[in-house]
Amino acid sequence: MDISIHTSFLPHDDPDASVAFYRDVLGFEVRSDVGQGKMRWITVGPAGQPSTSILLAPPAVDPGITEDERRTITEMMAKGTYGWILLATPDLDGTFAKVRAGDTEVVQEPTEQPYGIRDCAFRDPAGNLVRIQELR
């Protein structure tokens, strides 16, 4: 079996702020941007890696979701406990400095973890946790 991860999903509540973070702070390219207003589905990904993407999507728009579920998702996003992603870089300190300069909420500075990795963490404009680990 030959399966790869093509696209992962993160919610947004302000598409322009999310595009600015992923494009201008992380340096991702915007591959598609469909919809209008807050109902936009935006595909971003690292330059030179066209087979890996993140779909930034409005949360809780599935018609099968109840109002209680929609409210729970909105509350979890506001607390920063709904979505997260793990990225990797060979230059953790340089990446951390660049992301921090983008006026981003720092959750954790570069730290050597007891389980053998070194990583840092930020929140994107929607509250999603963006954890970045160092490639060794």
Coordinates of N, CA, C and O in Angstrom, one line a residue:
M1 N 0.8 -1.2 0.0 CA 0.0 0.0 0.0 C 0.9 1.2 0.0 O 1.9 1.3 0.7
D2 N 0.6 2.2 -0.8 CA 1.3 3.5 -0.9 C 0.4 4.6 -0.7 O -0.3 5.1 -1.5
I3 N 0.4 5.1 0.6 CA -0.5 6.2 1.0 C 0.4 7.3 1.6 O 1.3 7.0 2.4
S4 N 0.1 8.5 1.2 CA 0.8 9.7 1.8 C -0.2 10.7 2.4 O -1.4 10.6 2.0
I5 N 0.2 11.5 3.3 CA -0.6 12.5 3.8 C -0.5 13.7 2.9 O 0.6 14.3 2.7
H6 N -1.6 14.1 2.3 CA -1.6 15.2 1.3 C -2.0 16.5 1.9 O -1.4 17.5 1.7
T7 N -3.1 16.5 2.6 CA -3.7 17.7 3.2 C -4.2 17.5 4.6 O -4.9 16.5 4.8
S8 N -3.8 18.4 5.5 CA -4.3 18.4 6.8 C -5.2 19.6 7.0 O -5.2 20.5 6.2
F9 N -6.0 19.7 8.0 CA -7.0 20.7 8.2 C -6.8 21.5 9.5 O -6.4 20.9 10.5
L10 N -6.9 22.8 9.4 CA -6.9 23.6 10.6 C -8.1 24.6 10.4 O -8.3 25.1 9.3
P11 N -8.8 25.0 11.5 CA -9.9 25.9 11.4 C -9.3 27.4 11.4 O -8.2 27.6 11.9
H12 N -10.0 28.3 10.8 CA -9.7 29.7 11.0 C -11.0 30.5 11.3 O -12.1 30.0 11.0
D13 N -10.8 31.6 12.0 CA -12.0 32.5 12.2 C -11.8 33.9 11.6 O -12.6 34.7 11.7
D14 N -10.6 34.1 11.0 CA -10.2 35.3 10.4 C -9.3 34.9 9.2 O -8.1 34.8 9.4
P15 N -9.9 34.7 8.0 CA -9.0 34.2 6.9 C -7.9 35.1 6.5 O -6.8 34.6 6.2
D16 N -8.1 36.4 6.6 CA -6.9 37.3 6.2 C -5.8 37.2 7.2 O -4.6 37.2 6.9
A17 N -6.1 37.1 8.5 CA -5.1 37.0 9.6 C -4.4 35.6 9.4 O -3.2 35.5 9.6
S18 N -5.1 34.6 9.1 CA -4.5 33.3 8.9 C -3.6 33.2 7.7 O -2.5 32.7 7.8
V19 N -4.0 33.8 6.6 CA -3.2 33.9 5.4 C -1.9 34.7 5.7 O -0.8 34.3 5.4
A20 N -2.0 35.8 6.4 CA -0.8 36.6 6.8 C 0.1 35.8 7.7 O 1.3 35.8 7.5
F21 N -0.4 35.0 8.6 CA 0.5 34.2 9.4 C 1.2 33.1 8.6 O 2.4 33.0 8.7
Y22 N 0.4 32.3 7.9 CA 1.0 31.2 7.2 C 1.9 31.6 6.0 O 2.9 31.0 5.7
R23 N 1.5 32.7 5.3 CA 2.3 33.2 4.2 C 3.5 34.1 4.6 O 4.6 33.8 4.3
D24 N 3.2 35.1 5.5 CA 4.2 36.1 5.8 C 5.1 35.7 6.9 O 6.3 36.1 6.9
V25 N 4.6 35.0 7.9 CA 5.4 34.6 9.1 C 6.1 33.3 8.8 O 7.3 33.1 9.0
L26 N 5.3 32.2 8.4 CA 5.9 30.9 8.2 C 6.6 30.8 6.8 O 7.3 29.8 6.5
G27 N 6.2 31.6 5.9 CA 6.8 31.6 4.5 C 6.1 30.6 3.6 O 6.7 30.2 2.6
F28 N 4.9 30.1 4.0 CA 4.2 29.2 3.1 C 3.6 29.9 1.9 O 3.4 31.1 1.9
E29 N 3.4 29.1 0.8 CA 2.7 29.7 -0.3 C 1.2 29.4 -0.3 O 0.8 28.4 0.3
V30 N 0.5 30.3 -0.8 CA -1.0 30.2 -0.9 C -1.3 29.5 -2.2 O -0.9 30.0 -3.2
R31 N -1.9 28.3 -2.1 CA -2.1 27.5 -3.3 C -3.5 27.7 -3.9 O -3.8 27.5 -5.1
S32 N -4.5 27.9 -3.0 CA -5.8 28.3 -3.5 C -6.5 29.0 -2.4 O -6.2 29.0 -1.2
D33 N -7.5 29.8 -2.8 CA -8.3 30.6 -1.9 C -9.7 30.8 -2.5 O -9.8 31.5 -3.4
V34 N -10.6 30.0 -2.0 CA -12.0 30.0 -2.6 C -13.0 30.4 -1.5 O -12.7 30.2 -0.3
G35 N -14.1 31.0 -2.0 CA -15.1 31.5 -1.1 C -15.0 33.0 -0.9 O -14.2 33.6 -1.6
Q36 N -15.7 33.5 0.1 CA -15.6 35.0 0.3 C -15.9 35.2 1.8 O -16.5 34.4 2.5
G37 N -15.5 36.4 2.2 CA -15.7 36.8 3.6 C -15.1 35.8 4.5 O -14.0 35.3 4.3
K38 N -15.8 35.4 5.6 CA -15.2 34.4 6.5 C -15.4 33.0 6.0 O -14.8 32.1 6.6
M39 N -16.2 32.8 5.0 CA -16.4 31.5 4.4 C -15.4 31.2 3.3 O -15.8 31.1 2.1
R40 N -14.1 31.2 3.6 CA -13.1 31.0 2.7 C -12.3 29.7 3.0 O -12.1 29.4 4.2
W41 N -12.0 28.9 2.0 CA -11.2 27.7 2.2 C -9.9 28.0 1.5 O -9.8 28.2 0.3
I42 N -8.8 28.0 2.3 CA -7.5 28.5 1.8 C -6.5 27.3 2.0 O -6.3 26.8 3.1
T43 N -5.9 27.0 0.9 CA -4.8 25.9 0.9 C -3.5 26.6 0.9 O -3.2 27.4 0.0
V44 N -2.7 26.2 1.9 CA -1.3 26.8 2.0 C -0.3 25.6 2.2 O -0.8 24.5 2.5
G45 N 0.9 25.8 1.9 CA 1.9 24.8 2.1 C 3.3 25.3 1.9 O 3.5 26.4 1.4
P46 N 4.3 24.5 2.4 CA 5.6 25.0 2.3 C 6.1 25.0 0.8 O 5.8 24.1 0.0
A47 N 6.8 26.1 0.5 CA 7.3 26.3 -0.9 C 8.2 25.1 -1.2 O 9.0 24.6 -0.4
G48 N 8.1 24.6 -2.4 CA 8.9 23.5 -2.9 C 8.4 22.1 -2.4 O 9.1 21.1 -2.7
Q49 N 7.3 22.1 -1.7 CA 6.7 20.8 -1.3 C 5.2 20.7 -1.7 O 4.3 20.8 -0.8
P50 N 5.0 20.6 -3.0 CA 3.6 20.7 -3.5 C 2.7 19.6 -3.0 O 1.5 19.6 -3.1
S51 N 3.3 18.5 -2.5 CA 2.4 17.3 -2.1 C 2.0 17.4 -0.7 O 1.3 16.5 -0.2
T52 N 2.3 18.5 0.0 CA 1.9 18.6 1.4 C 1.2 20.0 1.6 O 1.8 21.0 1.3
S53 N 0.0 19.9 2.1 CA -0.8 21.2 2.2 C -1.5 21.2 3.6 O -1.8 20.2 4.2
I54 N -1.9 22.4 3.9 CA -2.8 22.6 5.1 C -4.0 23.4 4.5 O -3.9 24.4 3.8
L55 N -5.2 22.8 4.7 CA -6.4 23.5 4.4 C -6.9 24.3 5.6 O -7.2 23.8 6.6
L56 N -6.9 25.6 5.4 CA -7.5 26.5 6.4 C -9.0 26.7 6.1 O -9.3 27.2 5.0
A57 N -9.8 26.3 7.0 CA -11.2 26.3 6.7 C -12.1 26.9 7.8 O -11.7 26.9 9.0
P58 N -13.2 27.5 7.4 CA -14.1 28.0 8.5 C -14.6 26.8 9.3 O -14.9 25.7 8.8
P59 N -14.6 27.0 10.6 CA -15.0 25.9 11.5 C -16.5 25.7 11.6 O -17.3 26.6 11.4
A60 N -16.9 24.5 11.9 CA -18.2 24.1 12.2 C -19.3 24.6 11.2 O -20.4 25.0 11.5
V61 N -18.9 24.4 9.9 CA -19.9 24.8 8.8 C -20.6 23.6 8.3 O -21.5 23.7 7.5
D62 N -20.2 22.4 8.8 CA -20.9 21.2 8.3 C -22.4 21.3 8.8 O -22.7 21.5 10.0
P63 N -23.3 21.1 7.9 CA -24.7 21.2 8.2 C -25.2 20.1 9.2 O -26.2 20.3 9.9
G64 N -24.4 19.1 9.4 CA -24.7 18.0 10.3 C -24.3 18.3 11.8 O -24.6 17.5 12.7
I65 N -23.7 19.4 12.0 CA -23.2 19.8 13.3 C -24.4 20.6 14.0 O -25.0 21.5 13.5
T66 N -24.6 20.2 15.3 CA -25.7 20.9 16.1 C -25.1 22.2 16.6 O -23.9 22.5 16.5
E67 N -26.1 23.1 17.0 CA -25.7 24.4 17.5 C -24.8 24.2 18.8 O -23.9 25.0 19.0
D68 N -25.1 23.2 19.6 CA -24.2 22.9 20.8 C -22.8 22.6 20.4 O -21.9 23.0 21.0
E69 N -22.7 21.7 19.4 CA -21.4 21.3 18.9 C -20.6 22.5 18.3 O -19.5 22.7 18.5
R70 N -21.4 23.4 17.5 CA -20.8 24.6 16.9 C -20.3 25.5 18.0 O -19.2 26.0 18.0
R71 N -21.1 25.7 19.1 CA -20.7 26.5 20.2 C -19.4 25.9 20.9 O -18.5 26.7 21.3
T72 N -19.4 24.6 21.1 CA -18.3 24.0 21.7 C -17.0 24.2 20.9 O -15.9 24.5 21.5
I73 N -17.1 24.0 19.6 CA -15.9 24.2 18.7 C -15.4 25.7 18.8 O -14.2 25.9 19.0
T74 N -16.4 26.6 18.8 CA -16.0 28.0 18.9 C -15.3 28.3 20.2 O -14.3 29.0 20.3
E75 N -15.8 27.7 21.3 CA -15.2 28.0 22.6 C -13.8 27.3 22.7 O -12.9 27.9 23.3
M76 N -13.7 26.1 22.1 CA -12.4 25.5 22.2 C -11.4 26.2 21.3 O -10.2 26.4 21.7
M77 N -11.8 26.8 20.2 CA -10.9 27.6 19.4 C -10.4 28.9 20.2 O -9.3 29.2 20.2
A78 N -11.4 29.5 20.9 CA -11.0 30.7 21.7 C -10.0 30.4 22.8 O -9.2 31.2 23.1
K79 N -10.1 29.1 23.3 CA -9.2 28.7 24.3 C -7.9 28.2 23.8 O -6.9 27.9 24.5
G80 N -7.8 27.9 22.5 CA -6.6 27.4 21.8 C -6.5 25.9 22.1 O -5.4 25.3 22.0
T81 N -7.6 25.2 22.2 CA -7.6 23.7 22.5 C -8.2 22.9 21.4 O -8.4 21.7 21.6
Y82 N -8.5 23.5 20.2 CA -9.2 22.7 19.2 C -8.3 22.1 18.2 O -8.3 20.9 18.0
G83 N -7.4 22.9 17.5 CA -6.6 22.4 16.5 C -5.1 22.6 16.7 O -4.7 23.5 17.5
W84 N -4.3 21.7 16.2 CA -2.9 21.9 16.3 C -2.2 21.1 15.1 O -2.8 20.2 14.5
I85 N -0.9 21.5 14.9 CA -0.2 20.9 13.9 C 1.3 20.8 14.3 O 1.8 21.7 15.1
L86 N 2.0 19.8 13.8 CA 3.4 19.7 14.1 C 4.2 19.9 12.8 O 4.0 19.1 11.8
L87 N 5.1 20.9 12.8 CA 6.0 21.2 11.7 C 7.4 20.8 12.1 O 7.7 20.6 13.3
A88 N 8.3 20.8 11.2 CA 9.7 20.5 11.5 C 10.6 21.4 10.6 O 10.3 21.8 9.5
T89 N 11.8 21.7 11.2 CA 12.8 22.5 10.5 C 14.2 22.1 11.0 O 14.4 21.7 12.1
P90 N 15.2 22.2 10.1 CA 16.6 21.9 10.5 C 17.1 23.1 11.3 O 18.1 23.0 12.0
D91 N 16.5 24.3 11.3 CA 17.0 25.5 12.0 C 15.9 26.0 12.9 O 15.2 27.0 12.6
L92 N 15.8 25.3 14.1 CA 14.8 25.7 15.0 C 15.0 27.1 15.6 O 14.0 27.9 15.7
D93 N 16.2 27.5 15.9 CA 16.4 28.8 16.5 C 16.1 29.9 15.5 O 15.5 30.9 15.9
G94 N 16.6 29.7 14.3 CA 16.3 30.8 13.3 C 14.8 30.9 13.0 O 14.3 32.0 12.8
T95 N 14.1 29.7 12.9 CA 12.7 29.7 12.7 C 12.0 30.4 13.8 O 11.0 31.2 13.6
F96 N 12.4 30.0 15.0 CA 11.7 30.6 16.2 C 11.9 32.1 16.2 O 10.9 32.9 16.4
A97 N 13.1 32.6 15.9 CA 13.3 34.1 15.9 C 12.4 34.8 14.8 O 11.8 35.8 15.1
K98 N 12.3 34.1 13.7 CA 11.5 34.7 12.6 C 10.0 34.7 13.0 O 9.3 35.7 12.8
V99 N 9.5 33.6 13.5 CA 8.1 33.6 13.9 C 7.8 34.5 15.1 O 6.8 35.2 15.1
R100 N 8.7 34.6 16.0 CA 8.5 35.5 17.2 C 8.5 36.9 16.7 O 7.7 37.7 17.2
A101 N 9.3 37.3 15.7 CA 9.3 38.7 15.2 C 8.0 39.0 14.5 O 7.7 40.2 14.3
G102 N 7.2 38.0 14.1 CA 6.0 38.2 13.4 C 4.9 38.5 14.4 O 3.7 38.4 14.1
D103 N 5.2 38.9 15.6 CA 4.2 39.3 16.7 C 3.2 38.2 16.9 O 2.0 38.4 17.0
T104 N 3.8 37.0 17.1 CA 3.0 35.8 17.3 C 3.0 35.4 18.7 O 4.0 35.6 19.4
E105 N 1.9 34.8 19.2 CA 1.8 34.4 20.6 C 2.8 33.2 20.8 O 2.5 32.1 20.2
V106 N 3.8 33.3 21.6 CA 4.7 32.2 21.9 C 4.1 31.4 23.0 O 3.8 31.9 24.1
V107 N 4.0 30.1 22.8 CA 3.6 29.2 23.8 C 4.8 28.5 24.6 O 4.7 28.3 25.8
Q108 N 5.8 28.3 23.8 CA 7.0 27.6 24.4 C 8.2 28.0 23.5 O 8.2 27.9 22.3
E109 N 9.2 28.5 24.2 CA 10.5 28.8 23.5 C 11.2 27.5 23.2 O 10.8 26.4 23.8
P110 N 12.2 27.5 22.3 CA 12.9 26.2 22.0 C 13.4 25.5 23.3 O 14.0 26.1 24.1
T111 N 13.0 24.3 23.4 CA 13.2 23.5 24.6 C 13.7 22.1 24.2 O 13.1 21.4 23.3
E112 N 14.7 21.6 24.9 CA 15.1 20.2 24.8 C 14.1 19.3 25.6 O 14.0 19.5 26.8
Q113 N 13.3 18.5 24.9 CA 12.3 17.7 25.7 C 13.0 16.4 26.2 O 13.9 15.9 25.6
P114 N 12.5 15.9 27.3 CA 13.0 14.7 27.9 C 12.9 13.4 27.0 O 13.5 12.4 27.2
Y115 N 12.0 13.5 26.0 CA 11.7 12.4 25.1 C 12.5 12.5 23.8 O 12.2 11.8 22.9
G116 N 13.6 13.4 23.8 CA 14.6 13.3 22.8 C 14.4 14.2 21.6 O 15.0 14.1 20.6
I117 N 13.5 15.2 21.7 CA 13.4 16.2 20.6 C 13.5 17.6 21.2 O 13.4 17.8 22.4
R118 N 13.8 18.5 20.3 CA 13.9 19.9 20.7 C 12.8 20.6 19.9 O 12.8 20.5 18.7
D119 N 12.0 21.4 20.6 CA 10.9 22.0 19.8 C 10.5 23.4 20.5 O 11.0 23.7 21.6
C120 N 9.6 24.1 19.8 CA 9.0 25.3 20.3 C 7.5 25.3 19.9 O 7.1 24.4 19.1
A121 N 6.7 26.3 20.4 CA 5.3 26.3 20.0 C 4.8 27.7 20.0 O 5.2 28.6 20.8
F122 N 3.8 27.9 19.1 CA 3.2 29.2 18.9 C 1.7 29.0 18.7 O 1.3 27.8 18.5
R123 N 0.9 30.0 18.8 CA -0.5 29.9 18.4 C -0.7 30.7 17.1 O -0.1 31.8 17.0
D124 N -1.5 30.2 16.2 CA -1.8 31.0 15.0 C -2.9 31.9 15.3 O -3.5 31.9 16.4
P125 N -3.4 32.8 14.4 CA -4.4 33.8 14.7 C -5.7 33.2 15.2 O -6.5 33.8 15.9
A126 N -6.0 31.9 14.8 CA -7.3 31.3 15.2 C -7.1 30.5 16.5 O -8.1 29.9 17.0
G127 N -5.9 30.5 17.1 CA -5.7 29.8 18.4 C -5.1 28.4 18.2 O -4.9 27.8 19.2
N128 N -4.9 28.0 17.0 CA -4.4 26.6 16.8 C -2.9 26.6 17.3 O -2.2 27.6 17.0
L129 N -2.6 25.5 17.9 CA -1.2 25.3 18.4 C -0.3 24.9 17.2 O -0.7 23.9 16.5
V130 N 0.7 25.6 16.9 CA 1.7 25.3 15.9 C 3.0 24.9 16.6 O 3.7 25.8 17.1
R131 N 3.3 23.6 16.7 CA 4.5 23.1 17.3 C 5.5 22.9 16.2 O 5.2 22.3 15.2
I132 N 6.7 23.3 16.4 CA 7.8 23.1 15.4 C 8.9 22.4 16.1 O 9.5 22.8 17.1
Q133 N 9.3 21.3 15.5 CA 10.4 20.5 16.1 C 11.6 20.6 15.2 O 11.6 20.9 14.0
E134 N 12.8 20.4 15.8 CA 14.1 20.5 15.1 C 14.4 19.2 14.5 O 14.4 18.1 15.2
L135 N 14.7 19.2 13.2 CA 15.2 18.0 12.5 C 16.6 17.8 12.8 O 17.4 18.7 12.7
R136 N 17.0 16.6 13.2 CA 18.4 16.3 13.5 C 18.9 15.2 12.6 O 18.2 14.4 12.1

